[in-house]
Coordinates of C-alpha atoms in Angstrom, one line a residue:
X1 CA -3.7 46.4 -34.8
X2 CA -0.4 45.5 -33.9
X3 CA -0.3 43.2 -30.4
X4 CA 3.4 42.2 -30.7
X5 CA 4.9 39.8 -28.6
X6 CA 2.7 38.2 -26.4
X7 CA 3.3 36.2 -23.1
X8 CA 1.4 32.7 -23.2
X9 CA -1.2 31.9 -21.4
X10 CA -1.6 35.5 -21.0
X11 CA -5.6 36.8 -21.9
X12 CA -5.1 40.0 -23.5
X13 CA -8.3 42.1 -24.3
X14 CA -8.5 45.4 -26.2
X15 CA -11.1 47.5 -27.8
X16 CA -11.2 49.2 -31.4
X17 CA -13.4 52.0 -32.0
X18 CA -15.1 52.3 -36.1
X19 CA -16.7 55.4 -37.1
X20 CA -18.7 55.7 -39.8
X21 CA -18.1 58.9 -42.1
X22 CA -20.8 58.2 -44.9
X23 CA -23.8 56.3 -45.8
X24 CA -24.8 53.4 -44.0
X25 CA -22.8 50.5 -43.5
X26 CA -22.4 47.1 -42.5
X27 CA -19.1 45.5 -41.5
X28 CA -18.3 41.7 -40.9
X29 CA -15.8 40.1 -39.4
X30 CA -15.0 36.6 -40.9
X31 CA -11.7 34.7 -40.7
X32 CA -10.1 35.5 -37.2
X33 CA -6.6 34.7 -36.5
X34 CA -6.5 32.0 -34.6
X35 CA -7.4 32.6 -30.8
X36 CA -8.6 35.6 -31.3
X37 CA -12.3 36.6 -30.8
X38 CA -14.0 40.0 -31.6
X39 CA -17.5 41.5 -30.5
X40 CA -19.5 41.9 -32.2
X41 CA -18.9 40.1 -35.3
X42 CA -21.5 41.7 -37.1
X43 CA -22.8 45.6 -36.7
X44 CA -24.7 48.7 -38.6
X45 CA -23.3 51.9 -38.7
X46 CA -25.6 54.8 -39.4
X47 CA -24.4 58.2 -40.8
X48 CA -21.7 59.6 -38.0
X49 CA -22.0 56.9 -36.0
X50 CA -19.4 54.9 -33.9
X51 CA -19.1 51.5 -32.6
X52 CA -16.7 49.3 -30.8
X53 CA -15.7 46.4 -31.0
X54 CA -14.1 44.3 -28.2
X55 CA -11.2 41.9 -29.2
X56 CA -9.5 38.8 -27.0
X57 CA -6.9 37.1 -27.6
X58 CA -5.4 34.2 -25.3
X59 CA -2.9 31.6 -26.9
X60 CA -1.9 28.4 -24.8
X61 CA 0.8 27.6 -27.2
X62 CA 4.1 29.3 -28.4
X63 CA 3.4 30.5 -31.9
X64 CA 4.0 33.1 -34.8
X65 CA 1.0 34.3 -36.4
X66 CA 0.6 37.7 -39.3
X67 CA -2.8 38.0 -40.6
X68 CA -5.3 40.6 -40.9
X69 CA -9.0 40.3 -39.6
X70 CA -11.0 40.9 -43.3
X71 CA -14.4 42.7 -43.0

């Protein structure tokens, strides 16, 4: 996901949608960019199932970040 350049002080809130295409899984987010937040952190995913995930971001502070969310 690709947010570009952001206004601060501006909340921006987004949701990703994760489908599961085989077995079971289990994904988990761990080391967010900063500001950021994503819900839920931790999920199962039976066989063709679909989840999603809500993300916020809201910076008070002019800044550049590139980093990936690892699951």
């Amino acid at each position: 996901m690709n947010l570009g350049q952001l206004s601060v002080y501006k909340k921006i809130e987004s949701n990703i949608f994760v489908q599961n295409l085989n077995k079971l899984a289990v994904l988990h987010v761990r080391d967010l960019p900063p500001f950021t937040e994503i819900t839920p952190l931790k999920v199962k995913l039976l066989p063709d199932e679909s989840k999603s995930f809500k993300i916020t971001f809201f910076c008070k502070e002019e800044m550049d970040i590139d980093t990936e969310v690892i699951s």
